[in-house]
Tab-separated table of C-alpha atoms in Angstrom:
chain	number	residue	atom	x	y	z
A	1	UNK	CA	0.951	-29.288	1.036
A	2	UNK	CA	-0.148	-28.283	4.558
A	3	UNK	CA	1.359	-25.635	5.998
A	4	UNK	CA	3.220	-26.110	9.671
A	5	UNK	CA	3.648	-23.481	12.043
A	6	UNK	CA	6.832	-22.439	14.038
A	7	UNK	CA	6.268	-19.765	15.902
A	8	UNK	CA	3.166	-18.441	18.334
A	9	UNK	CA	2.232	-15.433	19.659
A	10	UNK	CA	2.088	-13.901	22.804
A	11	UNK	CA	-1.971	-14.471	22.574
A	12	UNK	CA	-1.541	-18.343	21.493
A	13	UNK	CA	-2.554	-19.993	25.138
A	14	UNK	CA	-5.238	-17.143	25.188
A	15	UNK	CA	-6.566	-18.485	21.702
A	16	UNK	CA	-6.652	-22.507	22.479
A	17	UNK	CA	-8.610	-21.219	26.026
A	18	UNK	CA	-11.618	-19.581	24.141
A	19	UNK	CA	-11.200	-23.088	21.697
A	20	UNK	CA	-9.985	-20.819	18.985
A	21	UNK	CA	-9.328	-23.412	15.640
A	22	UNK	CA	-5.910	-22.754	14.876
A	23	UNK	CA	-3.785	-23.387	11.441
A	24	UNK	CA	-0.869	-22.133	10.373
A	25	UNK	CA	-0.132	-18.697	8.447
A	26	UNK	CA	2.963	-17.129	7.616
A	27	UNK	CA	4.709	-19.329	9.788
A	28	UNK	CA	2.748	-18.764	12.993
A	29	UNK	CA	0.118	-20.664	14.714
A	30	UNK	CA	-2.977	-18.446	14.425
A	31	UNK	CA	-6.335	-18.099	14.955
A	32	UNK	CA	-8.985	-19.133	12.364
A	33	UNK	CA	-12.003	-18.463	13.989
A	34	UNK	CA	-13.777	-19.406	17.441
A	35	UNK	CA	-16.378	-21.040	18.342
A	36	UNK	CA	-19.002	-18.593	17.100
A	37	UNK	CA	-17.663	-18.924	13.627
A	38	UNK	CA	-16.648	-16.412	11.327
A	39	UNK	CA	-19.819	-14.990	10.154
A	40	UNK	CA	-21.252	-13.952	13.726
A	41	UNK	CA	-17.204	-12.089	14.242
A	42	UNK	CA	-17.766	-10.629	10.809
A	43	UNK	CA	-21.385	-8.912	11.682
A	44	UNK	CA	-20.390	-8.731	15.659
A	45	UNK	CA	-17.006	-6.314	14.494
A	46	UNK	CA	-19.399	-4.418	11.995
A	47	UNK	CA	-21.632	-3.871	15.185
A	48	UNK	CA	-19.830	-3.401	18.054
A	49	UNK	CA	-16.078	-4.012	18.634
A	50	UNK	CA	-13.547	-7.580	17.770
A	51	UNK	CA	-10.395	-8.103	19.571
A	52	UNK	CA	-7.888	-9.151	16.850
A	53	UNK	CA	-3.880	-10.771	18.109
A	54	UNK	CA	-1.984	-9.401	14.985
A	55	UNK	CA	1.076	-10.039	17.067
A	56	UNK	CA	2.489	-11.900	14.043
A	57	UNK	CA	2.961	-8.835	12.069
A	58	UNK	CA	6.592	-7.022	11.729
A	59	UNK	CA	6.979	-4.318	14.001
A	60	UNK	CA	10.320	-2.301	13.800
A	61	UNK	CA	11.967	1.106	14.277
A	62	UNK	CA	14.277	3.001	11.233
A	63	UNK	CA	16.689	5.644	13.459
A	64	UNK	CA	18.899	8.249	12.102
A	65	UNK	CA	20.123	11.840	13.509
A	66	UNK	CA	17.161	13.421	12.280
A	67	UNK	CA	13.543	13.000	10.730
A	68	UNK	CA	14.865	14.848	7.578
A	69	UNK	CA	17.803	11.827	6.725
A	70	UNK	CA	15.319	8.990	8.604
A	71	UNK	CA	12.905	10.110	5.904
A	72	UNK	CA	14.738	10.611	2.596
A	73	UNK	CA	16.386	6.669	3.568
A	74	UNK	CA	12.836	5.507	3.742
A	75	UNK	CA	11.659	7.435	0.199
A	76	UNK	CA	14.528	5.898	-1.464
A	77	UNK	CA	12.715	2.366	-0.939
A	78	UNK	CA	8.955	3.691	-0.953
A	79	UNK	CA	6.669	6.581	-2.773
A	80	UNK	CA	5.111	8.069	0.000
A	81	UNK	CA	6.331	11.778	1.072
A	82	UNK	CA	7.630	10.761	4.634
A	83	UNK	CA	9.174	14.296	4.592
A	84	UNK	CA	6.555	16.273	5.362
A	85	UNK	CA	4.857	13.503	7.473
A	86	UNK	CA	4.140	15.215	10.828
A	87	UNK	CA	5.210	14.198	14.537
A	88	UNK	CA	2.166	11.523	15.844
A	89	UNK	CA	1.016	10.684	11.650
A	90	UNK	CA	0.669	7.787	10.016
A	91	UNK	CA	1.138	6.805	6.451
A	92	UNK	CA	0.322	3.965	4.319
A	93	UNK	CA	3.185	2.963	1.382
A	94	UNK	CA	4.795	0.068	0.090
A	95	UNK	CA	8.363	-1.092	-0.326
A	96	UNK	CA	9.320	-1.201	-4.213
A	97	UNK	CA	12.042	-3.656	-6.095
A	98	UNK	CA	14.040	-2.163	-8.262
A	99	UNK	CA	11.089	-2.415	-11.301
A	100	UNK	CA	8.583	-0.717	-9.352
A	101	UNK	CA	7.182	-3.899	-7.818
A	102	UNK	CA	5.547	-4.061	-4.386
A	103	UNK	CA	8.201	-6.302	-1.887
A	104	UNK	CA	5.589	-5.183	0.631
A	105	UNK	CA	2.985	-3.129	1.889
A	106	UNK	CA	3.180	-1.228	4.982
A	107	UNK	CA	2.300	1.298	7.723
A	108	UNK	CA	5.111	4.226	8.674
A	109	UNK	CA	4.580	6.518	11.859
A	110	UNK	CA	6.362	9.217	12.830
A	111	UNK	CA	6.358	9.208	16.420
A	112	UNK	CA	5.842	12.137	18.684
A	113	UNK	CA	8.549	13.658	20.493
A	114	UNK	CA	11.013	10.833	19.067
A	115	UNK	CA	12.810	13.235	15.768
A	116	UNK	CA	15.264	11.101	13.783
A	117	UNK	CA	12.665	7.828	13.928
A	118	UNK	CA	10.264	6.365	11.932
A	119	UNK	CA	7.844	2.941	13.302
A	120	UNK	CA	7.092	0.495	10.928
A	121	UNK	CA	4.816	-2.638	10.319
A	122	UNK	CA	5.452	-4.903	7.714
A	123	UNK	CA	3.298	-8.186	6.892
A	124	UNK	CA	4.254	-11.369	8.807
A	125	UNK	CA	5.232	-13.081	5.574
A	126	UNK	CA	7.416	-10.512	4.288
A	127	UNK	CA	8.997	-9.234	7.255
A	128	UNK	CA	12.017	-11.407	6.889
A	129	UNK	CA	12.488	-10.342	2.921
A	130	UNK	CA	11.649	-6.201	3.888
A	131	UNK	CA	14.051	-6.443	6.620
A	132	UNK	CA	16.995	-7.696	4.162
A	133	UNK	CA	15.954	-5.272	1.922
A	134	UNK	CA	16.255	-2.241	4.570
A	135	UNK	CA	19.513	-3.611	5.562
A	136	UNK	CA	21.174	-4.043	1.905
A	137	UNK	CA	20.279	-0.218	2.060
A	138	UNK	CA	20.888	1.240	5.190
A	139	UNK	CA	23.863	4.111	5.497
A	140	UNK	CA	26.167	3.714	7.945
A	141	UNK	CA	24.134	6.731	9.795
A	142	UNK	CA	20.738	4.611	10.034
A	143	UNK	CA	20.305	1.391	11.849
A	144	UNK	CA	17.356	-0.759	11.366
A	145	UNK	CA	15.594	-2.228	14.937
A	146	UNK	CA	13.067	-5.233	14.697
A	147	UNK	CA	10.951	-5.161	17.941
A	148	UNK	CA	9.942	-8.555	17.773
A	149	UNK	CA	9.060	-8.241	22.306
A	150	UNK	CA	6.379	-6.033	21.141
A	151	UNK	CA	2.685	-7.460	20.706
A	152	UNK	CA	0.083	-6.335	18.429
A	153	UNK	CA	-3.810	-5.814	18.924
A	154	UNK	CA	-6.244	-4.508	17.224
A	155	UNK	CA	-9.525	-3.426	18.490
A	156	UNK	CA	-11.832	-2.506	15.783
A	157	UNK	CA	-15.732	-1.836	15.317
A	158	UNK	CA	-18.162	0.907	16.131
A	159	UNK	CA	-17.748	0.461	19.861
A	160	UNK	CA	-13.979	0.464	19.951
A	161	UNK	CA	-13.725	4.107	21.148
A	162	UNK	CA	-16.023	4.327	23.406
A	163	UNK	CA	-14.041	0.825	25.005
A	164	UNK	CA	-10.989	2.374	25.046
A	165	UNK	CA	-12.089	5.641	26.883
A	166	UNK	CA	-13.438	3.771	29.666
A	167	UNK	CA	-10.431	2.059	30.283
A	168	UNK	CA	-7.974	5.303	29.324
A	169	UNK	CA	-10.342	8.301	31.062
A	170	UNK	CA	-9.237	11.400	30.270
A	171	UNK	CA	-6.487	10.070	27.433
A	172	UNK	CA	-8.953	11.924	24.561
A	173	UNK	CA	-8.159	8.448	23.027
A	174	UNK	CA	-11.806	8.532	21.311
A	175	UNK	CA	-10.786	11.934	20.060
A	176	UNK	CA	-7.756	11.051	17.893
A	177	UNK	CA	-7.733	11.334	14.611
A	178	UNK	CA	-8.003	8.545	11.779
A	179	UNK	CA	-4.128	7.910	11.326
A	180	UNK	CA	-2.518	9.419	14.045
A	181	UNK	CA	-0.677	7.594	16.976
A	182	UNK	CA	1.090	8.311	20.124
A	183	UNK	CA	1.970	7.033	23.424
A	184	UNK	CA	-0.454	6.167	25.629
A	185	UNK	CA	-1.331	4.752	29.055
A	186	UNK	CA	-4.344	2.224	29.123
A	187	UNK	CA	-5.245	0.517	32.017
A	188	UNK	CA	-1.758	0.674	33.221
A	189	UNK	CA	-0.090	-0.683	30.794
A	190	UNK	CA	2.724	1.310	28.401
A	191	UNK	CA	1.503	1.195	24.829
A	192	UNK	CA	1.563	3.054	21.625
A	193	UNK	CA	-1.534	3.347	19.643
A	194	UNK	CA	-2.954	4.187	15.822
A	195	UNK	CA	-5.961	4.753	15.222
A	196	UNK	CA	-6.153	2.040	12.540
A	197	UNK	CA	-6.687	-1.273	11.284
A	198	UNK	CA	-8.020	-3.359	8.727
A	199	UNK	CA	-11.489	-4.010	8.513
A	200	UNK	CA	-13.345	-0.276	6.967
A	201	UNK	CA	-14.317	0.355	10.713
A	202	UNK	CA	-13.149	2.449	13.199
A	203	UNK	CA	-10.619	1.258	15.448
A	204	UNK	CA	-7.228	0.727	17.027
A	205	UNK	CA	-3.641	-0.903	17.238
A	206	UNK	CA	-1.800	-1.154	19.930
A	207	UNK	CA	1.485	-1.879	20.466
A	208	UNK	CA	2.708	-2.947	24.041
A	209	UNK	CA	5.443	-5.547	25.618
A	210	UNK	CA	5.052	-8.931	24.652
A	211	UNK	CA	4.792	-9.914	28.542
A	212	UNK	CA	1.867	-7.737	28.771
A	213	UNK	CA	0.266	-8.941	26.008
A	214	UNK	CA	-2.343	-11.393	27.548
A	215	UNK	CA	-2.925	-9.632	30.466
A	216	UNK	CA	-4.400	-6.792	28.234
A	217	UNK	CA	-6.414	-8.762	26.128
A	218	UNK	CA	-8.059	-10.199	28.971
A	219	UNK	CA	-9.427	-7.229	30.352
A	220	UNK	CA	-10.779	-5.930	26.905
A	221	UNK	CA	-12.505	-9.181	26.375
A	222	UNK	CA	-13.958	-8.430	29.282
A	223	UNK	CA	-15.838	-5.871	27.823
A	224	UNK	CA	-19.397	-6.130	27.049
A	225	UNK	CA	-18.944	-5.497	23.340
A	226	UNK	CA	-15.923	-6.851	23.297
A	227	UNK	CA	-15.296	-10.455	20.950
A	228	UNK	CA	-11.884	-12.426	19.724
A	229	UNK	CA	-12.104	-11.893	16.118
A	230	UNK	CA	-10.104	-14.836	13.913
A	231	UNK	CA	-8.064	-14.089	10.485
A	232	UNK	CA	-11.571	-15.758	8.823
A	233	UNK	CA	-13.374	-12.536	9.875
A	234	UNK	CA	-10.458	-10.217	9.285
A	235	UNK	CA	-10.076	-11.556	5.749
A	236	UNK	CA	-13.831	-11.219	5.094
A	237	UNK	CA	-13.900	-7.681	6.659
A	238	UNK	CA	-11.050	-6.137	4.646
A	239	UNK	CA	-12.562	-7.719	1.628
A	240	UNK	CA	-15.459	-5.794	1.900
A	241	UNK	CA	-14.104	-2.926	2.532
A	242	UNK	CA	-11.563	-3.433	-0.802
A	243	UNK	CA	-7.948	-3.619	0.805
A	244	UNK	CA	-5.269	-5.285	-0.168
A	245	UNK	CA	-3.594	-8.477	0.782
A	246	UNK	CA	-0.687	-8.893	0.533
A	247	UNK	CA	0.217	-12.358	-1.854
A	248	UNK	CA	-2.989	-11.953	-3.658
A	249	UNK	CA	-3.802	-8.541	-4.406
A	250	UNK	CA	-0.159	-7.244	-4.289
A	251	UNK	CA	3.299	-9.303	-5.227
A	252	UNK	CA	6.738	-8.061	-6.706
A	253	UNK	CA	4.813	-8.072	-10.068
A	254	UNK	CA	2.189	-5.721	-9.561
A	255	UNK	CA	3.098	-1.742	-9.338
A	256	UNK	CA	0.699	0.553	-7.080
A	257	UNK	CA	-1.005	2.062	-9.477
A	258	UNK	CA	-2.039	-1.016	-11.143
A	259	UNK	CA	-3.135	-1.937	-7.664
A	260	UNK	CA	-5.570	1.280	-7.262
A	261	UNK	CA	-3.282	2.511	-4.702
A	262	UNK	CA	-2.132	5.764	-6.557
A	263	UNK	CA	-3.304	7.832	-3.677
A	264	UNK	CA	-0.936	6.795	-1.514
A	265	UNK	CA	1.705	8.563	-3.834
A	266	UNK	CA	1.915	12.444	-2.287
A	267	UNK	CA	2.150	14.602	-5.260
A	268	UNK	CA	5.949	15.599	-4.487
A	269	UNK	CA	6.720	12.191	-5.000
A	270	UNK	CA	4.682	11.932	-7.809
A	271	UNK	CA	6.356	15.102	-9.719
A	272	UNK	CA	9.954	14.040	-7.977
A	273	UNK	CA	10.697	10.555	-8.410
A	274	UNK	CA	13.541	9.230	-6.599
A	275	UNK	CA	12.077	5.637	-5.694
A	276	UNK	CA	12.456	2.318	-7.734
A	277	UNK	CA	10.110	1.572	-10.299
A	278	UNK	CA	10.026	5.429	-10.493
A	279	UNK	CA	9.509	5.710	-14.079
A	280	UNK	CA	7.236	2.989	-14.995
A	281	UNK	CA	4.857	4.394	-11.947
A	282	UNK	CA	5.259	7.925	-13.312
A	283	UNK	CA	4.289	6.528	-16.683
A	284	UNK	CA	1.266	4.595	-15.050
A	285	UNK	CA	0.078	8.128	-13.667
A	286	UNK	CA	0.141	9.421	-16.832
A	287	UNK	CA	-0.734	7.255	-19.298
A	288	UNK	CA	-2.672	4.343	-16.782
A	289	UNK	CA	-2.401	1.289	-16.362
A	290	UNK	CA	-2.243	-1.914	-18.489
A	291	UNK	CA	-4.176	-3.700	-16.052
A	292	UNK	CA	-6.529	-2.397	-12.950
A	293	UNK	CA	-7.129	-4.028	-9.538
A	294	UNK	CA	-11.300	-3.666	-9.316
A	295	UNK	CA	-14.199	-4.834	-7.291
A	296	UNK	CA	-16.651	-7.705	-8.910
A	297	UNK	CA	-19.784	-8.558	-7.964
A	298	UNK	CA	-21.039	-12.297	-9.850
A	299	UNK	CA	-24.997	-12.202	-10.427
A	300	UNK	CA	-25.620	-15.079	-8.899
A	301	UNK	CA	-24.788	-16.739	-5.568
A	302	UNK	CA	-21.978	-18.709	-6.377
A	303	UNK	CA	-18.806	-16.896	-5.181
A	304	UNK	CA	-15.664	-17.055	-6.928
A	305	UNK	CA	-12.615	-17.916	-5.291
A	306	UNK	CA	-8.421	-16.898	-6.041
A	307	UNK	CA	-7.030	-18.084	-8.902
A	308	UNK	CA	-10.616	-18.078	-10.933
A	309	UNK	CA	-10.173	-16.680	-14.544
A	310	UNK	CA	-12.099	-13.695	-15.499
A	311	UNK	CA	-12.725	-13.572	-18.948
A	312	UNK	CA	-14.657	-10.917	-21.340
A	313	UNK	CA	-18.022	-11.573	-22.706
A	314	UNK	CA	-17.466	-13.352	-25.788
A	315	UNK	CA	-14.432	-15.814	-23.534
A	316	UNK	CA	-11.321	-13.869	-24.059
A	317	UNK	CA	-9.124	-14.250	-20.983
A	318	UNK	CA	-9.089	-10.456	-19.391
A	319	UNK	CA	-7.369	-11.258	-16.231
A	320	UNK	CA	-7.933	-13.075	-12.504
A	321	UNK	CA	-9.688	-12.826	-9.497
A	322	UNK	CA	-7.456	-12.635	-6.434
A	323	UNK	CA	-9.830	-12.849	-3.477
A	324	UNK	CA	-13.218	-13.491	-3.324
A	325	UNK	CA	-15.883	-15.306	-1.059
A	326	UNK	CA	-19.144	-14.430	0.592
A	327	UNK	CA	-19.588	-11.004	2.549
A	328	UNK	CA	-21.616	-10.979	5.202
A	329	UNK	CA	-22.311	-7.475	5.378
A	330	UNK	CA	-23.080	-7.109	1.671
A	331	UNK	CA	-25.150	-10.075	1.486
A	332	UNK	CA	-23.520	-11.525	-1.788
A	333	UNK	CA	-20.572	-13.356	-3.094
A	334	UNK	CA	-17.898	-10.793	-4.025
A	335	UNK	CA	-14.298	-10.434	-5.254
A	336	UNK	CA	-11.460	-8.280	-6.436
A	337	UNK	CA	-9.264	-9.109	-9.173
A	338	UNK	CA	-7.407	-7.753	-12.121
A	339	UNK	CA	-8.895	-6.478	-15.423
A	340	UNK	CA	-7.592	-5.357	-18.749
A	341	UNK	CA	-7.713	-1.408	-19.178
A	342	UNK	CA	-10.776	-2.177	-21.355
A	343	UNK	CA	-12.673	-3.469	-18.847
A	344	UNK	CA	-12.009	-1.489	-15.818
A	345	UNK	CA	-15.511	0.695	-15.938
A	346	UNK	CA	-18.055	0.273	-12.846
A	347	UNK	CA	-21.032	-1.753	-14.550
A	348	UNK	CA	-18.874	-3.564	-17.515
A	349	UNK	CA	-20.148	-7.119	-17.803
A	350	UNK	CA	-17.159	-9.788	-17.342
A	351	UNK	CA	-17.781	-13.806	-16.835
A	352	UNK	CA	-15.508	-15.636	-13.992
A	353	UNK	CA	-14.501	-19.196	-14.620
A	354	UNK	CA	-15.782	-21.362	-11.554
A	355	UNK	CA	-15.566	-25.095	-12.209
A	356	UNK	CA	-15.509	-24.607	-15.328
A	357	UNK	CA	-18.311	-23.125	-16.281
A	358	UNK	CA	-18.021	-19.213	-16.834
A	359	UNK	CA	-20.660	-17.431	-14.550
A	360	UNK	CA	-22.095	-13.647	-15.460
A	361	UNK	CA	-20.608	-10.878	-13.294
A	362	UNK	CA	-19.879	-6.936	-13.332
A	363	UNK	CA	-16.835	-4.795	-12.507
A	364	UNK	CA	-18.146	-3.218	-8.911
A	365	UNK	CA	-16.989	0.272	-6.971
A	366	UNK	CA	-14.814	-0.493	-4.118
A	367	UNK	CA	-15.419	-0.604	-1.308
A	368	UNK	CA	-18.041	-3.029	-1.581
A	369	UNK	CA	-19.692	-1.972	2.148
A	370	UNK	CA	-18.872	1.499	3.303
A	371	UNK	CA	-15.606	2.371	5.498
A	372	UNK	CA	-16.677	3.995	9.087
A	373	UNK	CA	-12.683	5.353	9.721
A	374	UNK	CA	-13.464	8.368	12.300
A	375	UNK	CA	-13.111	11.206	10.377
A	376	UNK	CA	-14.349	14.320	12.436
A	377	UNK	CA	-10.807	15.460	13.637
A	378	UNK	CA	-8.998	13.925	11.447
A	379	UNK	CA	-6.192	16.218	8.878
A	380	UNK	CA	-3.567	15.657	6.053
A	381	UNK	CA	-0.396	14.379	7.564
């Protein structure tokens, strides 16, 4: 079936004006890549800065009296310690089911100045299911507020700082830590920025009205290392630097530590509990995993795709690969998937079905091409 789009962004005339190719994902009409192509926006965001709409993603706010009852709300659907997360910190979690599944995975700020809230950003195609989930939940003290007039953009790439503090001078943007945000002034416009995003490289979001949207866009792409970056080149960049997506490497099935995502569990939550799913991902901790989300590297050139089976080397079925493709930066086909416990080791020999035919690979280290996250100021939040 092909996939129609209902909704656009606030970026979508920008897009079709720089003869972006546009399909549909998660509902929206988005762009694929432009005319470039996505392997010069993969290697030109490694190299100097891409402009990415992200608009599409699920931005909302989770209000209560005070950061202590905000917080314990939010722990009783995720396993990150939002407690002790301080004013202008960011933290990475995921919303559970009731078996320890992952509904969703997600970003949680803590606002400065703003006690008793906590920002979130949930993936486009979940946002409808993690908002329904939030509500089912929510005391009668805590209200749930979708911001769907905000836009999202990300700026990311080695010359994303120094962008940004030309056109904020004097904001000590460049200076903020990895995972922090706050309010901030650019160029005018209102916005609220992380430093953040997707790719392994430093960079940005940043959250302003939807009205605005374009208007700010346009002046970073005017920018001399400044590109529009499609979802080709995001989806190539974050594989390579071994994140998640969400509907391949994470689904209601799969618990985070099966995913490799056991440090984003703080160790109070860890030793505490008090989150679904809490005691098979206790037992996980202890014990591992059944089954391990790892990096794969085939020895040859032919990449292997979603969906391929990985099997051991005498043909047993071990598991599946559940994204793969070419990375630019690396220079070879590569993939992530999920292994058996008894196969999980960097350097243990596996075979991937393509077409097939079963084709020699090994279980890699992730990430497969080093994250650049500016580090020098950052601390524990």
């Amino acid at each position: 079936m092909i996939e129609t789009a209902n909704q656009k962004t606030p970026l979508h005339a920008l897009h079709i004006e720089l003869g972006a190719r546009m399909a549909a994902f998660a509902d929206y009409d988005m762009p694929i890549h432009y005319p470039a192509g996505v392997l010069a926006e993969h290697l030109h965001t490694r190299k100097f800065a891409g402009l990415f709409d992200v608009s599409h993603m699920g931005q909302a706010l989770i209000e209560g009296a005070d950061h202590a009852t905000v917080a314990a709300f939010l722990e009783t659907l995720c396993p990150a310690d939002f407690l002790n997360l301080a004013p202008g910190r960011q933290r990475y979690s995921q919303l559970l089911n009731d078996d320890g599944g992952i509904v969703d995975d997600l970003m949680v700020t803590r606002p400065p100045g703003a006690d008793g809230a906590l920002r979130l950003v949930v993936n486009a195609s979940r946002k409808a299911v993690d908002y329904a989930l939030i509500r089912r939940r929510l005391p009668s003290s805590i209200r749930l507020t979708p911001l769907p007039e905000a836009a999202l953009i990300a700026l990311q790439g080695p010359m994303a700082a120094a962008t940004l503090a030309r056109l904020a001078p004097g904001d000590g943007l460049e200076t903020m830590p990895f995972m922090s945000a706050r309010p901030a002034r650019v160029m005018g416009f209102e916005t609220f920025v992380s430093r953040s995003g997707y790719t392994g490289e430093d960079g940005y979001e940043v959250s302003l009205a939807s009205s605005q949207a374009e208007s700010f866009a346009r002046i970073l792409l005017a920018e001399p290392d400044v590109a529009p970056i499609g979802l080709g080149a995001r989806d190539s960049l974050r594989l390579e630097a071994g994140l998640c997506l969400y509907g391949h490497e994470l689904d209601e099935t799969i618990d985070p530590i099966e995913a490799a995502l056991s440090w984003s569990i703080q160790k109070r939550r860890r030793m505490e509990g008090g989150f679904p799913g809490a005691g098979r991902i206790q037992g996980a901790l202890a014990n591992g995993p059944t089954r391990l989300r790892v990096g794969i590297r085939p020895d040859g050139r032919a990449p292997a795709r979603d969906g391929a089976e990985i099997v051991s080397p005498d043909g047993a079925p071990i598991g599946v690969v559940t994204s793969g493709g070419f990375g630019p930066s690396v220079g070879a086909p590569i993939a992530m998937g999920y292994v058996a416990r008894a196969y999980t080791a960097v350097g243990t020999p596996i075979g991937l079905v393509v077409r097939g035919k079963p084709l020699s690979a090994r279980v890699a280290a992730l990430p497969f091409y080093p994250h650049a996250y500016y580090r020098s100021q950052a601390r524990n939040g």
